[in-house]
Short mmCIF file of C-alpha atoms in Angstrom, two decimals:
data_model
loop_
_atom_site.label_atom_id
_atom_site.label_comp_id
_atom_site.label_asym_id
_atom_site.label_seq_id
_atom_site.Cartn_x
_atom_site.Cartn_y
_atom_site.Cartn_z
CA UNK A 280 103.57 120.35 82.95
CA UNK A 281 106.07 119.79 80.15
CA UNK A 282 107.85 123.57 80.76
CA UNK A 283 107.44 122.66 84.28
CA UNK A 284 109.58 119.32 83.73
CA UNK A 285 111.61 120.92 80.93
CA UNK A 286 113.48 123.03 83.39
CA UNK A 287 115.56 122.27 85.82
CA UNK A 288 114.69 125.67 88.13
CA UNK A 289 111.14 126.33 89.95
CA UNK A 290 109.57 128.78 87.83
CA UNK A 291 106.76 131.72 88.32
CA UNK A 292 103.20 132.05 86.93
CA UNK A 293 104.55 134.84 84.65
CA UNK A 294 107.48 132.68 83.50
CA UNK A 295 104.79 130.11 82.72
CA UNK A 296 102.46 132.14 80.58
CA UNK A 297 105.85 133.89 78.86
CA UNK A 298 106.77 129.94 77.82
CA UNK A 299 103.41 129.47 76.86
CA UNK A 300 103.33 133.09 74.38
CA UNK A 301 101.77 131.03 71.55
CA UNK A 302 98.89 130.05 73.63
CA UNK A 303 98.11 133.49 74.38
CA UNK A 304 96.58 132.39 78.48
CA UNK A 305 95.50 134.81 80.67
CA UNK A 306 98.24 134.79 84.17
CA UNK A 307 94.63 134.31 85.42
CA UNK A 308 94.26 131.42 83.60
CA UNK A 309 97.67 130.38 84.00
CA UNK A 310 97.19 130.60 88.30
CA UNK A 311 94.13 128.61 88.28
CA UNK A 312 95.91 125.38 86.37
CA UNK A 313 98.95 126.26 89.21
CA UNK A 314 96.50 126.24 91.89
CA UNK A 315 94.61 122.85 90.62
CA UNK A 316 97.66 120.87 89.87
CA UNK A 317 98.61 121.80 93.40
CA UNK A 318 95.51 120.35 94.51
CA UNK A 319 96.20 117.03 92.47
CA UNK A 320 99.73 117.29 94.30
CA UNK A 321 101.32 117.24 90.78
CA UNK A 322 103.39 120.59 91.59
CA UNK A 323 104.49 122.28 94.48
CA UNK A 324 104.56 125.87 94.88
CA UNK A 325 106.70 127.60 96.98
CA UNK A 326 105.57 130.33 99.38
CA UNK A 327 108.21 131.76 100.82
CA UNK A 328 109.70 134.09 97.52
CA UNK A 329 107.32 136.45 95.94
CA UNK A 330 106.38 136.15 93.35
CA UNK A 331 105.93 132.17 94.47
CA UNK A 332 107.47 129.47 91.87
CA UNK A 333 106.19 126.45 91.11
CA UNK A 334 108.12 122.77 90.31
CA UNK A 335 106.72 119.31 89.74
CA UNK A 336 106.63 116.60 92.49
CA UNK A 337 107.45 114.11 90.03
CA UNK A 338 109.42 113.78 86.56
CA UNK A 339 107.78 113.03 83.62
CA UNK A 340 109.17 109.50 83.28
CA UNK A 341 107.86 108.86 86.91
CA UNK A 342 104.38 110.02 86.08
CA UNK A 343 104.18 108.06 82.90
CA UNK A 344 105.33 104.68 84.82
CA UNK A 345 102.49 105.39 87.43
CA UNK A 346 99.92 105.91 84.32
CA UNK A 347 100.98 102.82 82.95
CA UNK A 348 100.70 101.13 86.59
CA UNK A 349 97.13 102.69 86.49
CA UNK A 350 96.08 101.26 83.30
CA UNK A 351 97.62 98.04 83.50
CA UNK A 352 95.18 97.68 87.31
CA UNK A 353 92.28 98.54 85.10
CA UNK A 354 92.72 95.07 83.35
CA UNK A 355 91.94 91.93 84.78
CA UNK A 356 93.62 89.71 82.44
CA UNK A 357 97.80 91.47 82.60
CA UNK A 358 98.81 89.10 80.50
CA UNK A 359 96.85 89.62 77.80
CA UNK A 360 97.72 93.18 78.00
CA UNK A 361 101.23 92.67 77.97
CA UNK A 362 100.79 90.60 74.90
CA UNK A 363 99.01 93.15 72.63
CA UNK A 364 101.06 95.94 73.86
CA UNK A 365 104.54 93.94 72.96
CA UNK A 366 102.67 92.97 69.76
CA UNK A 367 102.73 96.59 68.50
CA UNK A 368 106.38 97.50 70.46
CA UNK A 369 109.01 98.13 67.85
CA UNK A 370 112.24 95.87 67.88
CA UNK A 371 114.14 98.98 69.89
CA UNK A 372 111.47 98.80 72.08
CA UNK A 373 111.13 94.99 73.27
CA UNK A 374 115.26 95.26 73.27
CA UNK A 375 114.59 97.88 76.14
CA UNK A 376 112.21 95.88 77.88
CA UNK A 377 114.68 92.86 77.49
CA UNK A 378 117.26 94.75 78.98
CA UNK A 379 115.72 95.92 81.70
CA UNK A 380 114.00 93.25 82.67
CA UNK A 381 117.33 91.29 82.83
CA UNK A 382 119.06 93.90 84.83
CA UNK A 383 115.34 93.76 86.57
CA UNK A 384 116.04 90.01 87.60
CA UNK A 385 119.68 90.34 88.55
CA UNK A 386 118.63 92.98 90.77
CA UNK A 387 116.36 90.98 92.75
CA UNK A 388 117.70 88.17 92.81
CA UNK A 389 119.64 87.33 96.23
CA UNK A 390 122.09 84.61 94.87
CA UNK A 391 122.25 81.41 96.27
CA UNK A 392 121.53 81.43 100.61
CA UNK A 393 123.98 79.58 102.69
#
């Protein structure tokens, strides 16, 4: 996945298992992973060039948020959660989340209603 969201172009099987040289895979080996992220609907291959070319449905940042949503539904208790997971965020980090969750706010919120 990370060649696949690396570049910015759909790329082949072969161009896959050329990135991957130090791995030394199969193109066998290489198809099969194509073929089951397919399944999982975590690429999408196109058909209609030869040989086909593959991209990902998603970017990496939107895959990690929807882990994260994943995890976080495993949990009964979110605030606890939240609480351990800011414990061990660095100071860069909880200025992010401060940030965003600021913009977050502003963004939602209508404004007073006439």
């Amino acid at each position: 996945m990370d060649e696949l969201w690396n570049n910015a172009a759909s790329l082949s099987a072969t161009d896959l298992r050329e990135a991957l040289a130090h791995r030394d895979l199969a193109l066998t080996t290489v198809h099969t992973v194509l073929s089951r992220l397919e399944a999982k609907h975590f690429v999408q291959r196109q058909r209609d060039v030869r040989p086909h070319r593959y991209r990902a449905t998603s970017s990496r940042e939107d895959h990690v948020a929807e882990l994260m949503h994943e995890v976080l539904g495993q949990a009964p208790d979110h605030e606890a959660v939240f609480a351990r997971f800011l414990g061990a965020a660095s100071t860069d980090e909880t200025s992010t989340l401060r940030r965003l969750l600021g913009h977050s706010a502003k963004t939602r919120d209508p404004g007073p209603t006439a």
